[in-house]
Amino acid sequence: MNYESAAQALSSFDKRVEQMRAYSHAMGVMALDASTAAPRLSAEGRGRTYAVLSQVRYELMADPENGALLAYLESHEAELSQIQKRAVQLFRRQYEQLRRIPMAEYVDYEVLLNDSQAKWEEAKNKADFSIFQPYLEKIVGYNRKFAVYYDAEKAPYDALLNEYERGLTMETLDKFFGALKDALVPLIAKVKAAPAIDSSFLSRFYPASQQEKLSYLLMDALDIDKDRCTLAETEHPFTTEFNNHDVRITTHYYENALASSMYSVIHEGGHAIYELDCDDRYNYTLLSGGVSMGIHESQSRFYENILGRSRPFLSYLFPKVKELFPEQLQDVDEELFYRAVNKAEPSLVRTEADELTYCMHIIIRYELEKRLLDGSLAVRDLPEAWNRLYRDYLGIDVPNDKAGCLQDSHWSNGLIGYFPSYALGSAYGAQMLACMERDLGDIWPRVSQGDLSHVRSWLKEHIHKYASLYEPDELFRRACGEFDPKYYIDYLEEKYSRLYNLK
Ligand code: ZN
């Protein structure tokens, strides 16, 4: 089709975006329903509908007419607003992504991932890496090839990193992780040698019904608008969003682990606040919602750790928690509670790691991925390399591959280059805290009164309201200047030295 004006092309563009969005919305609601409310035998019916919807969505996105439309709009860029320009850029990216990988390879890879998932599960259950090894070899091979399609100019691993967090490179990560490792390895060793914190009271019996009351109390404490955000129960906690009036968070209650759901709700609450505070003007456009996984984790981990595990916030919260669990917390005071939820201990499993040791798990995965991609590590040697790094960095022995290199599902899903954004988000959060304190002065007296509004306003003003207008690295730079891991290292050193009386 020939376009007569930018206005006409934009109207066609908006209609296409609106259609794709509607299919994504419907599929998202179905996925949410599947993990929260749908009965066990609903999978077949849902699968049929899902297949139809996803095919229509694919055809809408891959429509060759999109290419002509995008080319027209790109050649009339001067007539577009900043938001429209960004929308065209994001649409172009999605469109090219679909076309970059030859169809036959794409299909073969999907089949491989499907088979790999089952083999990974089997290998993990049997704690036998050799079952998964040939599949991972193929996955790494495909990712090397895809990296060239993504960006032939870049080193393969850089091209993959860029797919998950725009602008992220090995150069940035080498500096970041190098500094982190130098500081954290000795700090973790000191914490390990210090007297352990007794957190045994956290494993007493905490009925799920009472924990649910705590979840709503926490949502109120975070000032999450329940007319725009609801809570459900799932196997693994997550956040999903459709627009800034419809955000869902989930949690999982373990009756012998009080801190588990408590901190899941605060973590997912941080994701939710980011989505809820995106400016209305981006709703229903391609710019809607948080911009990247790294920025998103910076918000969730800020709420979970920097705020949620801080002494001032807990001095506000603890009496309320104790009211809900008077018997279980009878002999526990605020100080003990604070120490227990911050207890650090080198452990085998990333998802259960504490704030101090968490990033070491990510560094280990990063170093291994980098070597798998540049060919200096063969997949068959992965378990040995994994175990050696756990010994060197965390001082623990890995008993088997189940607790070792088979623990995460990411690689079997083809996600190589995804892990670093978890650590990056944590460090972004610490630097945001420093910027916030520079702007607002001492934020903590109000936090200890349960008032988080100044913190949230700062985050909204510098991060949340922009939704996906800027690339993540640019958004961060605008908010905080150049990224510097020093803030995160200082934050951890200070917090854990105090907690464990290391000085
Ligand atoms: Zn998260």
Coordinates of C-alpha atoms and ligand atoms in Angstrom, one line a residue:
M1 CA 0.0 0.0 0.0
N2 CA 1.1 3.5 -0.7
Y3 CA 0.9 6.0 2.1
E4 CA -0.2 9.6 1.3
S5 CA 0.9 11.2 4.5
A6 CA 2.6 10.5 7.8
A7 CA -0.8 10.9 9.5
Q8 CA -2.3 8.2 7.4
A9 CA 0.6 5.9 8.0
L10 CA 0.5 6.5 11.7
S11 CA -3.2 5.7 11.8
S12 CA -2.4 2.4 10.1
F13 CA 0.5 1.8 12.5
D14 CA -1.7 2.4 15.5
K15 CA -4.3 0.0 14.3
R16 CA -1.7 -2.7 13.8
V17 CA -0.3 -2.1 17.3
E18 CA -3.7 -2.2 18.8
Q19 CA -4.5 -5.5 17.2
M20 CA -1.2 -7.1 18.3
R21 CA -1.7 -5.7 21.7
A22 CA -5.2 -7.2 22.0
Y23 CA -3.9 -10.7 21.1
S24 CA -1.1 -10.4 23.6
H25 CA -3.5 -9.2 26.2
A26 CA -5.9 -12.2 25.6
M27 CA -3.0 -14.7 25.7
G28 CA -1.5 -13.1 28.8
V29 CA -4.8 -13.4 30.6
M30 CA -5.0 -17.1 29.6
A31 CA -1.5 -17.7 30.8
L32 CA -2.3 -16.0 34.1
D33 CA -5.5 -18.0 34.5
A34 CA -3.5 -21.2 33.7
S35 CA -1.2 -20.6 36.6
T36 CA -3.7 -19.3 39.1
A37 CA -7.3 -20.5 38.8
A38 CA -7.7 -22.9 35.9
P39 CA -8.4 -26.6 36.7
R40 CA -5.7 -29.2 36.1
L41 CA -7.4 -30.7 33.0
S42 CA -7.9 -27.4 31.2
A43 CA -4.6 -27.6 29.3
E44 CA -5.9 -29.1 26.1
G45 CA -8.6 -26.6 25.5
R46 CA -6.4 -23.7 26.4
G47 CA -3.7 -25.1 24.1
R48 CA -6.0 -25.1 21.1
T49 CA -7.1 -21.5 21.6
Y50 CA -3.6 -20.5 22.4
A51 CA -2.3 -22.0 19.1
V52 CA -5.0 -20.0 17.1
L53 CA -4.3 -16.7 18.8
S54 CA -0.5 -17.0 18.7
Q55 CA -0.6 -17.8 15.0
V56 CA -2.8 -14.7 14.3
R57 CA -0.4 -12.6 16.3
Y58 CA 2.6 -14.0 14.5
E59 CA 1.0 -13.2 11.1
L60 CA 0.1 -9.7 12.3
M61 CA 3.7 -9.1 13.3
A62 CA 5.4 -10.7 10.4
D63 CA 3.1 -9.2 7.7
P64 CA 5.4 -7.9 4.9
E65 CA 3.3 -4.8 4.8
N66 CA 4.8 -3.8 8.1
G67 CA 8.1 -3.4 6.4
A68 CA 6.7 -0.9 3.9
L69 CA 4.9 0.9 6.7
L70 CA 8.0 1.1 8.8
A71 CA 10.1 2.3 5.9
Y72 CA 7.6 5.1 5.2
L73 CA 7.5 6.3 8.8
E74 CA 11.3 6.1 9.1
S75 CA 11.6 8.3 6.0
H76 CA 9.2 10.8 7.6
E77 CA 10.8 10.8 11.0
A78 CA 10.9 14.6 11.2
E79 CA 7.1 14.6 11.4
L80 CA 6.9 12.1 14.3
S81 CA 6.8 12.9 18.0
Q82 CA 9.4 11.4 20.3
I83 CA 6.9 8.8 21.4
Q84 CA 6.0 7.9 17.8
K85 CA 9.6 7.7 16.8
R86 CA 10.4 5.3 19.7
A87 CA 7.3 3.2 18.8
V88 CA 8.5 2.9 15.2
Q89 CA 12.0 1.9 16.5
L90 CA 10.5 -0.8 18.8
F91 CA 8.2 -2.1 16.2
R92 CA 11.2 -2.3 13.7
R93 CA 13.1 -4.3 16.3
Q94 CA 10.4 -6.8 16.8
Y95 CA 9.8 -7.1 13.1
E96 CA 13.5 -7.7 12.3
Q97 CA 13.8 -10.1 15.1
L98 CA 11.2 -12.3 13.5
R99 CA 12.8 -12.2 10.2
R100 CA 16.5 -12.6 11.2
I101 CA 16.5 -16.3 11.9
P102 CA 15.7 -18.5 8.8
M103 CA 12.3 -20.2 9.3
A104 CA 13.7 -23.7 9.1
E105 CA 16.4 -23.0 11.8
Y106 CA 13.8 -21.3 14.0
V107 CA 11.5 -24.3 13.9
D108 CA 14.4 -26.8 14.5
Y109 CA 15.5 -24.7 17.4
E110 CA 12.0 -24.7 18.9
V111 CA 11.8 -28.5 18.6
L112 CA 15.2 -28.8 20.2
L113 CA 14.2 -26.5 23.1
N114 CA 11.1 -28.6 23.6
D115 CA 13.1 -31.8 23.8
S116 CA 15.8 -30.2 25.9
Q117 CA 13.3 -29.2 28.5
A118 CA 12.3 -32.8 29.1
K119 CA 15.9 -34.0 29.0
W120 CA 17.0 -31.3 31.4
E121 CA 14.3 -32.3 33.9
E122 CA 15.3 -36.0 33.6
A123 CA 19.0 -35.1 34.0
K124 CA 18.2 -32.9 37.0
N125 CA 16.1 -35.6 38.7
K126 CA 18.8 -38.2 38.2
A127 CA 21.6 -35.7 39.0
D128 CA 23.2 -36.9 35.8
F129 CA 24.6 -34.1 33.5
S130 CA 25.5 -36.6 30.7
I131 CA 21.7 -36.9 29.8
F132 CA 21.5 -33.2 29.1
Q133 CA 25.0 -32.6 27.7
P134 CA 24.2 -33.4 24.0
Y135 CA 21.2 -31.0 24.1
L136 CA 23.1 -28.2 25.7
E137 CA 25.9 -28.7 23.1
K138 CA 23.3 -28.0 20.4
I139 CA 21.7 -25.1 22.2
V140 CA 25.1 -23.4 22.6
G141 CA 25.8 -24.1 18.9
Y142 CA 22.5 -22.5 17.9
N143 CA 23.1 -19.5 20.1
R144 CA 26.5 -18.9 18.6
K145 CA 24.9 -19.0 15.2
F146 CA 22.0 -16.8 16.2
A147 CA 24.4 -14.3 17.7
V148 CA 25.8 -13.7 14.2
Y149 CA 22.3 -13.1 12.9
Y150 CA 21.6 -10.6 15.7
D151 CA 24.7 -8.6 15.1
A152 CA 27.7 -10.0 13.1
E153 CA 29.8 -7.1 14.2
K154 CA 29.7 -8.0 17.9
A155 CA 31.4 -10.8 19.7
P156 CA 28.8 -13.6 20.0
Y157 CA 28.2 -13.2 23.7
D158 CA 27.9 -9.5 23.4
A159 CA 25.2 -10.0 20.7
L160 CA 23.3 -12.3 23.1
L161 CA 23.6 -9.9 26.1
N162 CA 22.2 -7.1 23.9
E163 CA 19.1 -9.2 23.3
Y164 CA 18.2 -9.2 27.0
E165 CA 19.5 -5.8 28.1
R166 CA 20.0 -3.3 25.3
G167 CA 23.5 -1.8 25.4
L168 CA 24.9 -4.3 27.9
T169 CA 28.4 -5.6 27.0
M170 CA 31.1 -7.9 28.3
E171 CA 33.3 -4.8 28.8
T172 CA 30.8 -3.3 31.3
L173 CA 30.2 -6.7 33.0
D174 CA 33.8 -7.6 33.3
K175 CA 34.5 -4.4 35.1
F176 CA 31.3 -4.7 37.2
F177 CA 31.8 -8.4 38.1
G178 CA 35.6 -8.0 38.6
A179 CA 35.1 -5.3 41.2
L180 CA 32.3 -7.2 42.8
K181 CA 34.3 -10.4 43.1
D182 CA 37.3 -8.6 44.5
A183 CA 35.2 -7.1 47.3
L184 CA 32.7 -9.9 47.9
V185 CA 34.9 -13.1 48.0
P186 CA 36.9 -11.9 51.1
L187 CA 33.7 -10.4 52.7
I188 CA 31.8 -13.6 52.3
A189 CA 34.8 -15.5 53.9
K190 CA 34.7 -13.2 56.9
V191 CA 31.0 -13.6 57.3
K192 CA 31.4 -17.3 57.1
A193 CA 34.0 -17.2 59.9
A194 CA 31.8 -14.9 62.1
P195 CA 29.3 -16.4 64.7
A196 CA 26.2 -17.5 62.8
I197 CA 22.9 -15.7 63.2
D198 CA 20.1 -17.8 64.7
S199 CA 17.2 -17.6 62.4
S200 CA 15.5 -20.8 63.5
F201 CA 12.3 -19.0 64.6
L202 CA 11.5 -18.2 61.0
S203 CA 10.8 -21.9 60.4
R204 CA 8.2 -22.3 63.1
F205 CA 4.6 -22.9 62.0
Y206 CA 3.0 -19.9 60.3
P207 CA -0.5 -20.8 58.9
A208 CA -1.0 -19.8 55.3
S209 CA -4.3 -18.0 56.2
Q210 CA -2.3 -15.6 58.5
Q211 CA 0.4 -15.2 56.0
E212 CA -2.2 -14.1 53.5
K213 CA -3.2 -11.4 55.9
L214 CA 0.4 -10.4 56.1
S215 CA 0.5 -10.1 52.3
Y216 CA -2.3 -7.6 52.2
L217 CA -0.7 -5.7 55.1
L218 CA 2.5 -5.5 53.0
M219 CA 0.6 -4.3 50.0
D220 CA -0.9 -1.6 52.1
A221 CA 2.5 -0.7 53.6
L222 CA 3.8 -0.3 50.0
D223 CA 0.8 1.7 49.1
I224 CA -0.2 -0.6 46.3
D225 CA -3.6 0.4 44.9
K226 CA -5.7 -2.8 45.1
D227 CA -8.2 -1.4 42.5
R228 CA -5.3 -1.7 40.0
C229 CA -3.3 -4.6 41.4
T230 CA -4.4 -8.0 42.8
L231 CA -2.6 -10.8 44.5
A232 CA -2.9 -14.6 43.8
E233 CA -1.2 -17.8 44.8
T234 CA 1.1 -19.7 42.4
E235 CA 3.9 -22.3 42.6
H236 CA 6.5 -19.6 41.8
P237 CA 5.9 -16.0 42.6
F238 CA 5.8 -13.6 39.6
T239 CA 4.4 -10.3 38.3
T240 CA 2.4 -9.8 35.1
E241 CA 0.9 -6.6 33.7
F242 CA -1.5 -5.6 31.0
N243 CA -1.5 -1.8 31.5
N244 CA -1.0 0.5 34.5
H245 CA -4.6 -0.2 35.7
D246 CA -4.2 -4.0 35.6
V247 CA -1.2 -5.5 37.3
R248 CA -1.1 -8.9 39.0
I249 CA 1.3 -10.2 41.6
T250 CA 1.5 -13.7 43.0
T251 CA 3.1 -15.4 45.9
H252 CA 3.6 -18.9 47.4
Y253 CA 3.0 -19.7 51.1
Y254 CA 5.3 -22.1 52.9
E255 CA 4.0 -22.7 56.4
N256 CA 7.4 -23.3 57.8
A257 CA 9.1 -20.3 56.2
L258 CA 7.8 -16.9 57.2
A259 CA 10.3 -14.8 55.3
S260 CA 9.7 -16.6 52.0
S261 CA 6.3 -15.3 51.0
M262 CA 6.8 -12.0 53.0
Y263 CA 9.8 -11.1 50.8
S264 CA 8.2 -12.5 47.6
V265 CA 5.3 -10.1 48.1
I266 CA 7.7 -7.1 48.7
H267 CA 9.8 -8.1 45.7
E268 CA 6.8 -8.6 43.3
G269 CA 5.3 -5.4 44.9
G270 CA 8.4 -3.5 43.6
H271 CA 7.8 -4.8 40.1
A272 CA 4.1 -3.9 40.4
I273 CA 4.9 -0.3 41.6
Y274 CA 7.1 0.2 38.5
E275 CA 4.2 -0.8 36.3
L276 CA 1.6 1.1 38.2
D277 CA 3.6 4.3 38.1
C278 CA 4.3 4.3 34.3
D279 CA 2.8 7.4 32.8
D280 CA -0.7 7.0 31.3
R281 CA 0.4 8.4 28.0
Y282 CA 2.3 5.2 27.2
N283 CA -0.6 2.9 27.9
Y284 CA -1.7 0.7 25.0
T285 CA 1.3 1.7 22.9
L286 CA 4.5 -0.3 22.3
L287 CA 6.2 1.9 25.0
S288 CA 3.9 0.6 27.7
G289 CA 5.4 -1.0 30.8
G290 CA 8.9 -1.3 32.2
V291 CA 11.8 -1.2 29.8
S292 CA 14.0 -4.2 30.6
M293 CA 14.6 -7.0 33.0
G294 CA 17.6 -5.2 34.5
I295 CA 15.7 -2.1 35.3
H296 CA 12.7 -4.1 36.6
E297 CA 14.9 -6.1 38.9
S298 CA 16.5 -2.9 40.2
Q299 CA 13.0 -1.9 41.4
S300 CA 11.9 -5.3 42.8
R301 CA 15.2 -5.8 44.6
F302 CA 15.3 -2.2 45.8
Y303 CA 11.9 -2.8 47.6
E304 CA 12.8 -6.3 48.7
N305 CA 16.3 -5.7 50.1
I306 CA 17.3 -2.1 50.3
L307 CA 14.0 -1.0 51.8
G308 CA 12.3 -4.3 52.9
R309 CA 15.3 -5.7 54.8
S310 CA 16.4 -2.3 56.2
R311 CA 16.4 -1.7 60.0
P312 CA 14.1 1.4 59.7
F313 CA 11.4 -0.3 57.6
L314 CA 11.5 -3.4 59.9
S315 CA 11.2 -1.2 63.0
Y316 CA 7.9 0.0 61.5
L317 CA 6.8 -3.4 60.3
F318 CA 7.9 -5.8 63.0
P319 CA 5.2 -4.9 65.6
K320 CA 2.5 -5.5 62.9
V321 CA 4.0 -8.9 62.0
K322 CA 4.2 -9.8 65.7
E323 CA 0.5 -8.9 66.0
L324 CA -0.3 -11.5 63.3
F325 CA 1.9 -14.1 64.9
P326 CA 2.0 -13.4 68.6
E327 CA 2.8 -17.0 69.7
Q328 CA 5.4 -17.8 67.0
L329 CA 7.2 -14.5 67.7
Q330 CA 6.8 -14.4 71.4
D331 CA 10.5 -14.5 72.2
V332 CA 11.6 -12.5 69.2
D333 CA 12.4 -8.8 69.2
E334 CA 12.9 -6.3 66.4
E335 CA 16.7 -6.7 66.4
L336 CA 16.6 -10.4 66.2
F337 CA 14.0 -10.3 63.4
Y338 CA 16.2 -7.8 61.5
R339 CA 19.3 -10.0 61.9
A340 CA 17.4 -13.2 60.9
V341 CA 16.0 -11.9 57.7
N342 CA 19.4 -10.6 56.7
K343 CA 21.4 -13.8 57.6
A344 CA 24.1 -14.5 55.0
E345 CA 25.4 -18.0 54.3
P346 CA 27.1 -19.4 51.2
S347 CA 24.7 -21.9 49.7
L348 CA 24.4 -24.1 46.6
V349 CA 21.1 -22.8 45.1
R350 CA 20.8 -19.4 43.5
T351 CA 17.1 -18.9 44.1
E352 CA 17.5 -19.4 47.8
A353 CA 20.6 -17.2 48.2
D354 CA 20.7 -14.2 50.5
E355 CA 21.4 -10.6 49.5
L356 CA 25.2 -10.8 50.1
T357 CA 26.0 -14.1 48.3
Y358 CA 23.4 -13.8 45.5
C359 CA 25.6 -12.0 43.0
M360 CA 28.4 -14.7 43.3
H361 CA 25.9 -17.2 41.8
I362 CA 25.4 -14.8 38.9
I363 CA 29.1 -14.2 38.4
I364 CA 29.7 -17.9 38.2
R365 CA 27.1 -18.3 35.5
Y366 CA 28.4 -15.3 33.6
E367 CA 32.0 -16.6 33.6
L368 CA 30.8 -20.0 32.4
E369 CA 28.5 -18.6 29.7
K370 CA 31.2 -16.4 28.4
R371 CA 33.6 -19.3 28.0
L372 CA 31.0 -21.6 26.5
L373 CA 30.3 -18.9 23.8
D374 CA 34.0 -18.1 23.0
G375 CA 34.8 -21.8 22.8
S376 CA 37.3 -21.9 25.7
L377 CA 35.0 -24.2 27.7
A378 CA 33.5 -27.4 26.2
V379 CA 30.0 -28.3 27.4
R380 CA 31.2 -31.7 28.6
D381 CA 33.6 -29.9 31.0
L382 CA 30.9 -27.7 32.4
P383 CA 30.1 -29.6 35.7
E384 CA 33.8 -29.6 36.7
A385 CA 34.2 -25.9 35.9
W386 CA 31.0 -25.1 37.8
N387 CA 32.1 -27.0 40.9
R388 CA 35.5 -25.4 40.9
L389 CA 34.0 -21.9 40.8
Y390 CA 31.6 -22.7 43.7
R391 CA 34.6 -23.8 45.7
D392 CA 36.7 -20.8 44.8
Y393 CA 34.1 -18.1 45.2
L394 CA 31.7 -19.4 47.8
G395 CA 33.9 -22.0 49.6
I396 CA 31.4 -24.8 49.2
D397 CA 31.6 -28.2 47.6
V398 CA 28.9 -29.2 45.1
P399 CA 27.7 -32.7 46.0
N400 CA 26.1 -33.4 42.6
D401 CA 24.9 -31.8 39.3
K402 CA 21.4 -31.5 40.5
A403 CA 22.5 -29.0 43.2
G404 CA 25.1 -27.8 40.7
C405 CA 25.0 -26.9 37.0
L406 CA 21.6 -28.5 36.4
Q407 CA 19.7 -26.3 39.0
D408 CA 18.4 -23.5 36.7
S409 CA 16.0 -24.0 33.8
H410 CA 17.4 -21.0 31.8
W411 CA 19.9 -22.9 29.6
S412 CA 17.5 -25.6 28.7
N413 CA 15.1 -22.8 27.6
G414 CA 17.8 -21.4 25.4
L415 CA 18.3 -18.3 27.7
I416 CA 22.1 -17.6 27.4
G417 CA 23.0 -14.1 28.4
Y418 CA 20.0 -13.6 30.7
F419 CA 21.5 -14.1 34.1
P420 CA 23.7 -10.9 34.3
S421 CA 20.7 -8.6 34.4
Y422 CA 19.7 -10.0 37.8
A423 CA 23.0 -8.8 39.3
L424 CA 23.0 -5.6 37.3
G425 CA 19.5 -4.7 38.7
S426 CA 20.8 -5.1 42.3
A427 CA 23.7 -2.8 41.7
Y428 CA 21.5 -0.3 39.8
G429 CA 19.3 -0.2 42.9
A430 CA 22.1 0.6 45.3
Q431 CA 23.3 3.5 43.1
M432 CA 19.7 4.8 42.9
L433 CA 19.6 4.8 46.7
A434 CA 22.8 7.0 46.7
C435 CA 21.3 9.4 44.2
M436 CA 18.0 9.5 46.1
E437 CA 19.8 10.4 49.3
R438 CA 21.8 13.0 47.6
D439 CA 18.5 14.6 46.4
L440 CA 16.4 14.0 49.4
G441 CA 18.8 13.9 52.3
D442 CA 18.2 11.2 55.0
I443 CA 15.3 9.2 53.7
W444 CA 15.2 6.8 56.7
P445 CA 13.3 8.7 59.5
R446 CA 10.2 8.7 57.4
V447 CA 10.7 5.1 56.4
S448 CA 10.8 4.1 60.0
Q449 CA 7.4 5.7 60.4
G450 CA 6.0 3.6 57.6
D451 CA 6.0 6.5 55.1
L452 CA 7.6 5.4 51.8
S453 CA 6.0 8.1 49.7
H454 CA 9.2 10.2 49.2
V455 CA 11.1 7.1 48.0
R456 CA 8.3 6.1 45.6
S457 CA 8.0 9.7 44.2
W458 CA 11.7 9.8 43.5
L459 CA 11.6 6.4 41.7
K460 CA 8.5 7.5 39.8
E461 CA 10.1 10.8 38.7
H462 CA 13.4 9.3 37.6
I463 CA 12.5 5.8 36.4
H464 CA 8.9 4.6 36.5
K465 CA 7.0 7.3 34.7
Y466 CA 9.1 6.9 31.5
A467 CA 7.9 3.3 30.8
S468 CA 9.8 2.2 27.8
L469 CA 10.6 5.6 26.3
Y470 CA 14.4 5.2 26.7
E471 CA 16.8 2.3 26.4
P472 CA 17.7 0.9 29.8
D473 CA 21.3 2.2 29.9
E474 CA 20.1 5.7 28.8
L475 CA 17.3 5.7 31.4
F476 CA 19.8 4.8 34.1
R477 CA 22.3 7.4 33.0
R478 CA 19.6 10.1 33.0
A479 CA 18.6 9.1 36.6
C480 CA 22.0 8.4 38.1
G481 CA 24.8 9.3 35.7
E482 CA 27.5 6.7 34.8
F483 CA 26.9 3.3 36.3
D484 CA 29.5 2.6 39.1
P485 CA 29.5 -0.7 41.0
K486 CA 31.2 1.1 43.9
Y487 CA 27.8 2.1 45.3
Y488 CA 26.6 -1.5 45.5
I489 CA 29.9 -2.7 47.0
D490 CA 29.9 0.0 49.6
Y491 CA 26.3 -0.8 50.5
L492 CA 27.0 -4.5 51.0
E493 CA 30.2 -3.9 52.9
E494 CA 28.7 -1.5 55.3
K495 CA 25.5 -3.5 55.9
Y496 CA 27.2 -6.8 56.4
S497 CA 30.2 -5.5 58.4
R498 CA 27.7 -4.0 60.8
L499 CA 25.4 -7.0 60.9
Y500 CA 28.3 -9.4 61.6
N501 CA 30.4 -7.0 63.7
L502 CA 33.3 -7.3 61.3
K503 CA 35.0 -4.0 62.0
Ligands
ZN1 ZN 11.9 -10.2 40.0

